[in-house]
């Protein structure tokens, strides 16, 4: 599984590793959604430190988790993304949403 989780009081951290493309995004989406729906965090942190490549499927992954967390009155934060991934996220318009990208 290309994702590992840490859960602490009100916060769920998804440590994502590998490349995010059409095939891996579906697995990630299912795993993250299942865990978030189980623990109901106030904050979902997507840790991108282990991600080397991401296509538009990664943008969809982030947007879908943003919508999921909105439905749960929660927030999303993207952490430890490489400069290239941050640029892709910004170009896709994620910086215009209330998603923290650090």
mmCIF file of N, CA, C and O in Angstrom:
data_model
loop_
_atom_site.group_PDB
_atom_site.id
_atom_site.type_symbol
_atom_site.label_atom_id
_atom_site.label_comp_id
_atom_site.label_asym_id
_atom_site.label_seq_id
_atom_site.Cartn_x
_atom_site.Cartn_y
_atom_site.Cartn_z
ATOM 1 N N UNK A 1 0.857 -1.184 0.000
ATOM 2 C CA UNK A 1 0.000 0.000 0.000
ATOM 3 C C UNK A 1 0.896 1.239 0.000
ATOM 4 O O UNK A 1 1.762 1.369 0.847
ATOM 5 N N UNK A 2 0.666 2.159 -0.911
ATOM 6 C CA UNK A 2 1.512 3.356 -1.000
ATOM 7 C C UNK A 2 1.139 4.468 -0.018
ATOM 8 O O UNK A 2 1.480 5.613 -0.227
ATOM 9 N N UNK A 3 0.437 4.122 1.058
ATOM 10 C CA UNK A 3 0.081 5.122 2.061
ATOM 11 C C UNK A 3 0.102 4.473 3.443
ATOM 12 O O UNK A 3 -0.335 3.345 3.625
ATOM 13 N N UNK A 4 0.665 5.223 4.382
ATOM 14 C CA UNK A 4 0.667 4.807 5.788
ATOM 15 C C UNK A 4 0.031 5.932 6.581
ATOM 16 O O UNK A 4 0.092 7.104 6.184
ATOM 17 N N UNK A 5 -0.567 5.598 7.706
ATOM 18 C CA UNK A 5 -1.319 6.586 8.471
ATOM 19 C C UNK A 5 -0.787 6.757 9.882
ATOM 20 O O UNK A 5 -0.319 5.809 10.500
ATOM 21 N N UNK A 6 -0.891 7.995 10.361
ATOM 22 C CA UNK A 6 -0.705 8.331 11.764
ATOM 23 C C UNK A 6 -1.968 9.061 12.181
ATOM 24 O O UNK A 6 -2.431 9.960 11.479
ATOM 25 N N UNK A 7 -2.518 8.666 13.307
ATOM 26 C CA UNK A 7 -3.717 9.340 13.814
ATOM 27 C C UNK A 7 -3.427 9.824 15.215
ATOM 28 O O UNK A 7 -2.967 9.073 16.065
ATOM 29 N N UNK A 8 -3.651 11.099 15.413
ATOM 30 C CA UNK A 8 -3.533 11.678 16.745
ATOM 31 C C UNK A 8 -4.704 12.636 16.914
ATOM 32 O O UNK A 8 -5.280 13.087 15.940
ATOM 33 N N UNK A 9 -5.016 12.929 18.095
ATOM 34 C CA UNK A 9 -6.181 13.735 18.470
ATOM 35 C C UNK A 9 -6.653 14.722 17.397
ATOM 36 O O UNK A 9 -6.079 15.785 17.211
ATOM 37 N N UNK A 10 -7.687 14.344 16.664
ATOM 38 C CA UNK A 10 -8.308 15.229 15.691
ATOM 39 C C UNK A 10 -7.561 15.377 14.382
ATOM 40 O O UNK A 10 -7.982 16.147 13.520
ATOM 41 N N UNK A 11 -6.461 14.667 14.214
ATOM 42 C CA UNK A 11 -5.635 14.828 13.018
ATOM 43 C C UNK A 11 -5.273 13.464 12.436
ATOM 44 O O UNK A 11 -4.852 12.567 13.163
ATOM 45 N N UNK A 12 -5.456 13.334 11.139
ATOM 46 C CA UNK A 12 -5.062 12.126 10.427
ATOM 47 C C UNK A 12 -3.996 12.512 9.413
ATOM 48 O O UNK A 12 -4.218 13.406 8.593
ATOM 49 N N UNK A 13 -2.845 11.867 9.498
ATOM 50 C CA UNK A 13 -1.755 12.121 8.556
ATOM 51 C C UNK A 13 -1.646 10.921 7.628
ATOM 52 O O UNK A 13 -1.493 9.790 8.088
ATOM 53 N N UNK A 14 -1.723 11.192 6.327
ATOM 54 C CA UNK A 14 -1.546 10.162 5.308
ATOM 55 C C UNK A 14 -0.169 10.372 4.678
ATOM 56 O O UNK A 14 0.055 11.368 3.993
ATOM 57 N N UNK A 15 0.756 9.463 4.934
ATOM 58 C CA UNK A 15 2.106 9.522 4.380
ATOM 59 C C UNK A 15 2.078 8.783 3.040
ATOM 60 O O UNK A 15 2.035 7.554 3.005
ATOM 61 N N UNK A 16 2.093 9.554 1.969
ATOM 62 C CA UNK A 16 1.972 8.986 0.627
ATOM 63 C C UNK A 16 3.360 8.754 0.055
ATOM 64 O O UNK A 16 4.245 9.609 0.184
ATOM 65 N N UNK A 17 3.551 7.615 -0.603
ATOM 66 C CA UNK A 17 4.849 7.328 -1.207
ATOM 67 C C UNK A 17 4.668 6.793 -2.621
ATOM 68 O O UNK A 17 3.624 6.242 -2.966
ATOM 69 N N UNK A 18 5.691 6.996 -3.434
ATOM 70 C CA UNK A 18 5.666 6.538 -4.822
ATOM 71 C C UNK A 18 5.099 7.599 -5.736
ATOM 72 O O UNK A 18 4.958 8.764 -5.379
ATOM 73 N N UNK A 19 4.802 7.183 -6.956
ATOM 74 C CA UNK A 19 4.247 8.087 -7.953
ATOM 75 C C UNK A 19 2.729 8.075 -7.860
ATOM 76 O O UNK A 19 2.122 7.044 -7.567
ATOM 77 N N UNK A 20 2.132 9.225 -8.138
ATOM 78 C CA UNK A 20 0.670 9.311 -8.159
ATOM 79 C C UNK A 20 0.240 9.476 -9.607
ATOM 80 O O UNK A 20 0.498 10.502 -10.234
ATOM 81 N N UNK A 21 -0.392 8.426 -10.119
ATOM 82 C CA UNK A 21 -0.938 8.440 -11.466
ATOM 83 C C UNK A 21 -2.335 7.831 -11.426
ATOM 84 O O UNK A 21 -2.864 7.569 -10.350
ATOM 85 N N UNK A 22 -2.898 7.607 -12.585
ATOM 86 C CA UNK A 22 -4.272 7.099 -12.661
ATOM 87 C C UNK A 22 -4.460 5.816 -11.838
ATOM 88 O O UNK A 22 -5.454 5.668 -11.131
ATOM 89 N N UNK A 23 -3.507 4.911 -11.910
ATOM 90 C CA UNK A 23 -3.657 3.627 -11.232
ATOM 91 C C UNK A 23 -3.506 3.753 -9.718
ATOM 92 O O UNK A 23 -4.309 3.213 -8.962
ATOM 93 N N UNK A 24 -2.479 4.459 -9.278
ATOM 94 C CA UNK A 24 -2.246 4.556 -7.835
ATOM 95 C C UNK A 24 -3.238 5.488 -7.150
ATOM 96 O O UNK A 24 -3.556 5.297 -5.977
ATOM 97 N N UNK A 25 -3.740 6.492 -7.863
ATOM 98 C CA UNK A 25 -4.666 7.454 -7.256
ATOM 99 C C UNK A 25 -5.936 6.763 -6.758
ATOM 100 O O UNK A 25 -6.455 7.119 -5.696
ATOM 101 N N UNK A 26 -6.423 5.780 -7.484
ATOM 102 C CA UNK A 26 -7.637 5.075 -7.064
ATOM 103 C C UNK A 26 -7.408 4.335 -5.746
ATOM 104 O O UNK A 26 -8.249 4.404 -4.841
ATOM 105 N N UNK A 27 -6.278 3.658 -5.623
ATOM 106 C CA UNK A 27 -5.947 2.955 -4.373
ATOM 107 C C UNK A 27 -5.803 3.941 -3.219
ATOM 108 O O UNK A 27 -6.291 3.688 -2.118
ATOM 109 N N UNK A 28 -5.096 5.030 -3.481
ATOM 110 C CA UNK A 28 -4.895 6.036 -2.440
ATOM 111 C C UNK A 28 -6.220 6.625 -1.982
ATOM 112 O O UNK A 28 -6.472 6.774 -0.789
ATOM 113 N N UNK A 29 -7.048 6.965 -2.945
ATOM 114 C CA UNK A 29 -8.354 7.565 -2.641
ATOM 115 C C UNK A 29 -9.162 6.647 -1.737
ATOM 116 O O UNK A 29 -9.698 7.079 -0.715
ATOM 117 N N UNK A 30 -9.241 5.386 -2.084
ATOM 118 C CA UNK A 30 -10.027 4.436 -1.297
ATOM 119 C C UNK A 30 -9.471 4.280 0.114
ATOM 120 O O UNK A 30 -10.224 4.286 1.093
ATOM 121 N N UNK A 31 -8.147 4.165 0.220
ATOM 122 C CA UNK A 31 -7.523 3.962 1.536
ATOM 123 C C UNK A 31 -7.695 5.194 2.423
ATOM 124 O O UNK A 31 -8.047 5.079 3.601
ATOM 125 N N UNK A 32 -7.459 6.376 1.854
ATOM 126 C CA UNK A 32 -7.557 7.610 2.643
ATOM 127 C C UNK A 32 -9.006 7.859 3.063
ATOM 128 O O UNK A 32 -9.279 8.194 4.218
ATOM 129 N N UNK A 33 -9.931 7.684 2.136
ATOM 130 C CA UNK A 33 -11.351 7.901 2.463
ATOM 131 C C UNK A 33 -11.818 6.935 3.546
ATOM 132 O O UNK A 33 -12.511 7.334 4.482
ATOM 133 N N UNK A 34 -11.441 5.686 3.420
ATOM 134 C CA UNK A 34 -11.857 4.677 4.405
ATOM 135 C C UNK A 34 -11.338 5.044 5.801
ATOM 136 O O UNK A 34 -12.078 5.004 6.782
ATOM 137 N N UNK A 35 -10.067 5.451 5.868
ATOM 138 C CA UNK A 35 -9.491 5.813 7.163
ATOM 139 C C UNK A 35 -10.124 7.095 7.706
ATOM 140 O O UNK A 35 -10.461 7.166 8.895
ATOM 141 N N UNK A 36 -10.304 8.101 6.855
ATOM 142 C CA UNK A 36 -10.902 9.362 7.308
ATOM 143 C C UNK A 36 -12.331 9.147 7.802
ATOM 144 O O UNK A 36 -12.732 9.706 8.835
ATOM 145 N N UNK A 37 -13.090 8.344 7.109
ATOM 146 C CA UNK A 37 -14.462 8.082 7.522
ATOM 147 C C UNK A 37 -14.508 7.262 8.810
ATOM 148 O O UNK A 37 -15.477 7.331 9.559
ATOM 149 N N UNK A 38 -13.452 6.535 9.074
ATOM 150 C CA UNK A 38 -13.376 5.737 10.291
ATOM 151 C C UNK A 38 -13.034 6.584 11.514
ATOM 152 O O UNK A 38 -13.629 6.425 12.576
ATOM 153 N N UNK A 39 -12.059 7.498 11.379
ATOM 154 C CA UNK A 39 -11.590 8.257 12.545
ATOM 155 C C UNK A 39 -12.158 9.669 12.640
ATOM 156 O O UNK A 39 -12.012 10.328 13.667
ATOM 157 N N UNK A 40 -12.803 10.151 11.564
ATOM 158 C CA UNK A 40 -13.446 11.476 11.537
ATOM 159 C C UNK A 40 -12.523 12.594 12.050
ATOM 160 O O UNK A 40 -12.840 13.277 13.030
ATOM 161 N N UNK A 41 -11.406 12.832 11.382
ATOM 162 C CA UNK A 41 -10.482 13.875 11.841
ATOM 163 C C UNK A 41 -11.019 15.274 11.546
ATOM 164 O O UNK A 41 -11.847 15.462 10.654
ATOM 165 N N UNK A 42 -10.524 16.240 12.284
ATOM 166 C CA UNK A 42 -10.814 17.645 11.980
ATOM 167 C C UNK A 42 -9.848 18.161 10.925
ATOM 168 O O UNK A 42 -10.148 19.110 10.206
ATOM 169 N N UNK A 43 -8.666 17.529 10.848
ATOM 170 C CA UNK A 43 -7.638 17.913 9.888
ATOM 171 C C UNK A 43 -7.072 16.665 9.229
ATOM 172 O O UNK A 43 -6.667 15.725 9.912
ATOM 173 N N UNK A 44 -7.046 16.674 7.901
ATOM 174 C CA UNK A 44 -6.403 15.620 7.126
ATOM 175 C C UNK A 44 -5.128 16.205 6.545
ATOM 176 O O UNK A 44 -5.171 17.178 5.792
ATOM 177 N N UNK A 45 -3.995 15.630 6.918
ATOM 178 C CA UNK A 45 -2.698 16.065 6.405
ATOM 179 C C UNK A 45 -2.248 15.058 5.363
ATOM 180 O O UNK A 45 -2.164 13.863 5.644
ATOM 181 N N UNK A 46 -1.974 15.549 4.159
ATOM 182 C CA UNK A 46 -1.442 14.710 3.096
ATOM 183 C C UNK A 46 0.053 14.982 3.010
ATOM 184 O O UNK A 46 0.467 16.050 2.563
ATOM 185 N N UNK A 47 0.858 14.045 3.463
ATOM 186 C CA UNK A 47 2.316 14.182 3.484
ATOM 187 C C UNK A 47 2.870 13.661 2.158
ATOM 188 O O UNK A 47 2.850 12.470 1.888
ATOM 189 N N UNK A 48 3.371 14.589 1.343
ATOM 190 C CA UNK A 48 3.869 14.263 0.013
ATOM 191 C C UNK A 48 5.383 14.072 -0.024
ATOM 192 O O UNK A 48 5.969 14.050 -1.096
ATOM 193 N N UNK A 49 6.031 13.903 1.120
ATOM 194 C CA UNK A 49 7.488 13.796 1.144
ATOM 195 C C UNK A 49 7.999 12.584 0.373
ATOM 196 O O UNK A 49 9.122 12.599 -0.140
ATOM 197 N N UNK A 50 7.200 11.541 0.239
ATOM 198 C CA UNK A 50 7.624 10.343 -0.478
ATOM 199 C C UNK A 50 7.157 10.274 -1.920
ATOM 200 O O UNK A 50 7.326 9.258 -2.581
ATOM 201 N N UNK A 51 6.576 11.369 -2.425
ATOM 202 C CA UNK A 51 6.040 11.380 -3.785
ATOM 203 C C UNK A 51 7.066 12.005 -4.732
ATOM 204 O O UNK A 51 7.505 13.140 -4.532
ATOM 205 N N UNK A 52 7.444 11.254 -5.764
ATOM 206 C CA UNK A 52 8.411 11.757 -6.729
ATOM 207 C C UNK A 52 7.768 12.333 -7.971
ATOM 208 O O UNK A 52 8.278 13.270 -8.582
ATOM 209 N N UNK A 53 6.632 11.786 -8.367
ATOM 210 C CA UNK A 53 5.943 12.206 -9.588
ATOM 211 C C UNK A 53 4.450 12.228 -9.327
ATOM 212 O O UNK A 53 3.918 11.383 -8.603
ATOM 213 N N UNK A 54 3.784 13.200 -9.943
ATOM 214 C CA UNK A 54 2.337 13.286 -9.825
ATOM 215 C C UNK A 54 1.793 13.885 -11.109
ATOM 216 O O UNK A 54 2.307 14.897 -11.594
ATOM 217 N N UNK A 55 0.760 13.270 -11.674
ATOM 218 C CA UNK A 55 0.083 13.863 -12.818
ATOM 219 C C UNK A 55 -1.247 14.455 -12.339
ATOM 220 O O UNK A 55 -1.454 14.636 -11.135
ATOM 221 N N UNK A 56 -2.132 14.733 -13.254
ATOM 222 C CA UNK A 56 -3.399 15.371 -12.880
ATOM 223 C C UNK A 56 -4.228 14.504 -11.937
ATOM 224 O O UNK A 56 -5.096 15.017 -11.220
ATOM 225 N N UNK A 57 -3.963 13.220 -11.898
ATOM 226 C CA UNK A 57 -4.670 12.348 -10.957
ATOM 227 C C UNK A 57 -4.382 12.749 -9.520
ATOM 228 O O UNK A 57 -5.234 12.599 -8.642
ATOM 229 N N UNK A 58 -3.193 13.251 -9.270
ATOM 230 C CA UNK A 58 -2.835 13.725 -7.934
ATOM 231 C C UNK A 58 -3.628 14.958 -7.547
ATOM 232 O O UNK A 58 -4.031 15.110 -6.387
ATOM 233 N N UNK A 59 -3.858 15.834 -8.515
ATOM 234 C CA UNK A 59 -4.693 17.016 -8.259
ATOM 235 C C UNK A 59 -6.099 16.562 -7.907
ATOM 236 O O UNK A 59 -6.711 17.052 -6.959
ATOM 237 N N UNK A 60 -6.611 15.605 -8.670
ATOM 238 C CA UNK A 60 -7.937 15.052 -8.377
ATOM 239 C C UNK A 60 -7.996 14.400 -7.010
ATOM 240 O O UNK A 60 -9.001 14.515 -6.302
ATOM 241 N N UNK A 61 -6.915 13.725 -6.625
ATOM 242 C CA UNK A 61 -6.842 13.100 -5.305
ATOM 243 C C UNK A 61 -6.977 14.158 -4.209
ATOM 244 O O UNK A 61 -7.753 13.998 -3.268
ATOM 245 N N UNK A 62 -6.245 15.241 -4.346
ATOM 246 C CA UNK A 62 -6.296 16.313 -3.341
ATOM 247 C C UNK A 62 -7.683 16.955 -3.320
ATOM 248 O O UNK A 62 -8.273 17.158 -2.256
ATOM 249 N N UNK A 63 -8.213 17.273 -4.499
ATOM 250 C CA UNK A 63 -9.533 17.916 -4.571
ATOM 251 C C UNK A 63 -10.624 17.032 -3.956
ATOM 252 O O UNK A 63 -11.491 17.523 -3.232
ATOM 253 N N UNK A 64 -10.577 15.758 -4.239
ATOM 254 C CA UNK A 64 -11.575 14.848 -3.683
ATOM 255 C C UNK A 64 -11.502 14.758 -2.175
ATOM 256 O O UNK A 64 -12.525 14.713 -1.487
ATOM 257 N N UNK A 65 -10.283 14.763 -1.624
ATOM 258 C CA UNK A 65 -10.132 14.720 -0.162
ATOM 259 C C UNK A 65 -10.570 16.047 0.449
ATOM 260 O O UNK A 65 -11.111 16.086 1.545
ATOM 261 N N UNK A 66 -10.347 17.139 -0.263
ATOM 262 C CA UNK A 66 -10.837 18.447 0.191
ATOM 263 C C UNK A 66 -12.364 18.412 0.304
ATOM 264 O O UNK A 66 -12.932 18.832 1.317
ATOM 265 N N UNK A 67 -13.028 17.876 -0.722
ATOM 266 C CA UNK A 67 -14.488 17.799 -0.690
ATOM 267 C C UNK A 67 -14.970 16.862 0.422
ATOM 268 O O UNK A 67 -15.961 17.152 1.093
ATOM 269 N N UNK A 68 -14.285 15.747 0.604
ATOM 270 C CA UNK A 68 -14.640 14.823 1.684
ATOM 271 C C UNK A 68 -14.534 15.524 3.034
ATOM 272 O O UNK A 68 -15.448 15.439 3.859
ATOM 273 N N UNK A 69 -13.446 16.216 3.254
ATOM 274 C CA UNK A 69 -13.249 16.893 4.540
ATOM 275 C C UNK A 69 -14.233 18.041 4.725
ATOM 276 O O UNK A 69 -14.662 18.299 5.843
ATOM 277 N N UNK A 70 -14.600 18.711 3.656
ATOM 278 C CA UNK A 70 -15.636 19.740 3.759
ATOM 279 C C UNK A 70 -16.932 19.130 4.262
ATOM 280 O O UNK A 70 -17.614 19.709 5.108
ATOM 281 N N UNK A 71 -17.289 17.958 3.751
ATOM 282 C CA UNK A 71 -18.535 17.307 4.167
ATOM 283 C C UNK A 71 -18.470 16.875 5.628
ATOM 284 O O UNK A 71 -19.508 16.650 6.253
ATOM 285 N N UNK A 72 -17.262 16.760 6.173
ATOM 286 C CA UNK A 72 -17.068 16.368 7.572
ATOM 287 C C UNK A 72 -16.697 17.577 8.437
ATOM 288 O O UNK A 72 -16.264 17.417 9.568
ATOM 289 N N UNK A 73 -16.880 18.789 7.887
ATOM 290 C CA UNK A 73 -16.510 20.029 8.578
ATOM 291 C C UNK A 73 -15.042 20.039 8.985
ATOM 292 O O UNK A 73 -14.684 20.550 10.054
ATOM 293 N N UNK A 74 -14.205 19.485 8.138
ATOM 294 C CA UNK A 74 -12.771 19.437 8.419
ATOM 295 C C UNK A 74 -11.970 20.188 7.371
ATOM 296 O O UNK A 74 -12.524 20.795 6.452
ATOM 297 N N UNK A 75 -10.653 20.124 7.521
ATOM 298 C CA UNK A 75 -9.741 20.842 6.631
ATOM 299 C C UNK A 75 -8.680 19.890 6.099
ATOM 300 O O UNK A 75 -8.445 18.819 6.653
ATOM 301 N N UNK A 76 -8.015 20.340 5.028
ATOM 302 C CA UNK A 76 -6.930 19.583 4.413
ATOM 303 C C UNK A 76 -5.675 20.442 4.392
ATOM 304 O O UNK A 76 -5.742 21.639 4.107
ATOM 305 N N UNK A 77 -4.554 19.792 4.687
ATOM 306 C CA UNK A 77 -3.255 20.457 4.565
ATOM 307 C C UNK A 77 -2.325 19.515 3.791
ATOM 308 O O UNK A 77 -2.262 18.332 4.091
ATOM 309 N N UNK A 78 -1.635 20.061 2.801
ATOM 310 C CA UNK A 78 -0.630 19.309 2.051
ATOM 311 C C UNK A 78 0.727 19.725 2.590
ATOM 312 O O UNK A 78 1.028 20.917 2.658
ATOM 313 N N UNK A 79 1.527 18.741 2.985
ATOM 314 C CA UNK A 79 2.837 19.022 3.569
ATOM 315 C C UNK A 79 3.948 18.345 2.800
ATOM 316 O O UNK A 79 3.744 17.286 2.200
ATOM 317 N N UNK A 80 5.120 18.973 2.860
ATOM 318 C CA UNK A 80 6.382 18.394 2.418
ATOM 319 C C UNK A 80 6.402 18.000 0.946
ATOM 320 O O UNK A 80 7.082 17.065 0.551
ATOM 321 N N UNK A 81 5.670 18.740 0.123
ATOM 322 C CA UNK A 81 5.700 18.505 -1.324
ATOM 323 C C UNK A 81 6.957 19.148 -1.898
ATOM 324 O O UNK A 81 7.406 20.194 -1.418
ATOM 325 N N UNK A 82 7.506 18.540 -2.933
ATOM 326 C CA UNK A 82 8.691 19.102 -3.590
ATOM 327 C C UNK A 82 8.309 20.413 -4.274
ATOM 328 O O UNK A 82 7.130 20.665 -4.546
ATOM 329 N N UNK A 83 9.290 21.241 -4.584
ATOM 330 C CA UNK A 83 8.993 22.497 -5.303
ATOM 331 C C UNK A 83 8.251 22.256 -6.626
ATOM 332 O O UNK A 83 7.359 23.024 -6.986
ATOM 333 N N UNK A 84 8.587 21.186 -7.333
ATOM 334 C CA UNK A 84 7.911 20.884 -8.595
ATOM 335 C C UNK A 84 6.446 20.534 -8.369
ATOM 336 O O UNK A 84 5.572 20.972 -9.122
ATOM 337 N N UNK A 85 6.168 19.758 -7.330
ATOM 338 C CA UNK A 85 4.783 19.395 -7.036
ATOM 339 C C UNK A 85 3.997 20.603 -6.540
ATOM 340 O O UNK A 85 2.824 20.770 -6.900
ATOM 341 N N UNK A 86 4.630 21.447 -5.751
ATOM 342 C CA UNK A 86 3.947 22.670 -5.293
ATOM 343 C C UNK A 86 3.581 23.549 -6.477
ATOM 344 O O UNK A 86 2.494 24.135 -6.518
ATOM 345 N N UNK A 87 4.482 23.625 -7.451
ATOM 346 C CA UNK A 87 4.211 24.440 -8.647
ATOM 347 C C UNK A 87 3.028 23.863 -9.412
ATOM 348 O O UNK A 87 2.144 24.607 -9.844
ATOM 349 N N UNK A 88 2.986 22.551 -9.585
ATOM 350 C CA UNK A 88 1.873 21.895 -10.267
ATOM 351 C C UNK A 88 0.563 22.167 -9.525
ATOM 352 O O UNK A 88 -0.458 22.489 -10.143
ATOM 353 N N UNK A 89 0.589 22.074 -8.208
ATOM 354 C CA UNK A 89 -0.610 22.333 -7.406
ATOM 355 C C UNK A 89 -1.073 23.778 -7.569
ATOM 356 O O UNK A 89 -2.273 24.044 -7.693
ATOM 357 N N UNK A 90 -0.133 24.687 -7.575
ATOM 358 C CA UNK A 90 -0.470 26.095 -7.740
ATOM 359 C C UNK A 90 -1.058 26.364 -9.121
ATOM 360 O O UNK A 90 -2.075 27.065 -9.253
ATOM 361 N N UNK A 91 -0.426 25.815 -10.164
ATOM 362 C CA UNK A 91 -0.924 25.999 -11.527
ATOM 363 C C UNK A 91 -2.324 25.416 -11.698
ATOM 364 O O UNK A 91 -3.122 25.920 -12.488
ATOM 365 N N UNK A 92 -2.621 24.369 -10.953
ATOM 366 C CA UNK A 92 -3.940 23.736 -11.020
ATOM 367 C C UNK A 92 -4.993 24.522 -10.231
ATOM 368 O O UNK A 92 -6.166 24.193 -10.270
ATOM 369 N N UNK A 93 -4.570 25.537 -9.500
ATOM 370 C CA UNK A 93 -5.508 26.363 -8.767
ATOM 371 C C UNK A 93 -5.780 25.950 -7.340
ATOM 372 O O UNK A 93 -6.647 26.519 -6.681
ATOM 373 N N UNK A 94 -5.042 24.975 -6.825
ATOM 374 C CA UNK A 94 -5.273 24.544 -5.445
ATOM 375 C C UNK A 94 -4.959 25.639 -4.440
ATOM 376 O O UNK A 94 -5.562 25.678 -3.372
ATOM 377 N N UNK A 95 -4.048 26.526 -4.801
ATOM 378 C CA UNK A 95 -3.704 27.609 -3.881
ATOM 379 C C UNK A 95 -4.840 28.627 -3.724
ATOM 380 O O UNK A 95 -4.814 29.448 -2.816
ATOM 381 N N UNK A 96 -5.836 28.556 -4.599
ATOM 382 C CA UNK A 96 -6.978 29.451 -4.496
ATOM 383 C C UNK A 96 -8.041 28.931 -3.532
ATOM 384 O O UNK A 96 -8.965 29.648 -3.172
ATOM 385 N N UNK A 97 -7.904 27.674 -3.141
ATOM 386 C CA UNK A 97 -8.850 27.065 -2.199
ATOM 387 C C UNK A 97 -8.296 27.151 -0.785
ATOM 388 O O UNK A 97 -7.090 27.350 -0.596
ATOM 389 N N UNK A 98 -9.147 26.953 0.187
ATOM 390 C CA UNK A 98 -8.647 26.950 1.576
ATOM 391 C C UNK A 98 -7.924 25.642 1.914
ATOM 392 O O UNK A 98 -8.279 24.932 2.854
ATOM 393 N N UNK A 99 -6.927 25.320 1.095
ATOM 394 C CA UNK A 99 -6.063 24.161 1.333
ATOM 395 C C UNK A 99 -4.687 24.717 1.612
ATOM 396 O O UNK A 99 -4.125 25.442 0.790
ATOM 397 N N UNK A 100 -4.126 24.405 2.761
ATOM 398 C CA UNK A 100 -2.776 24.855 3.093
ATOM 399 C C UNK A 100 -1.777 23.953 2.389
ATOM 400 O O UNK A 100 -1.847 22.724 2.528
ATOM 401 N N UNK A 101 -0.858 24.553 1.646
ATOM 402 C CA UNK A 101 0.202 23.803 0.966
ATOM 403 C C UNK A 101 1.534 24.292 1.526
ATOM 404 O O UNK A 101 1.892 25.453 1.332
ATOM 405 N N UNK A 102 2.211 23.415 2.246
ATOM 406 C CA UNK A 102 3.481 23.825 2.844
ATOM 407 C C UNK A 102 4.584 22.834 2.511
ATOM 408 O O UNK A 102 4.349 21.761 2.039
#
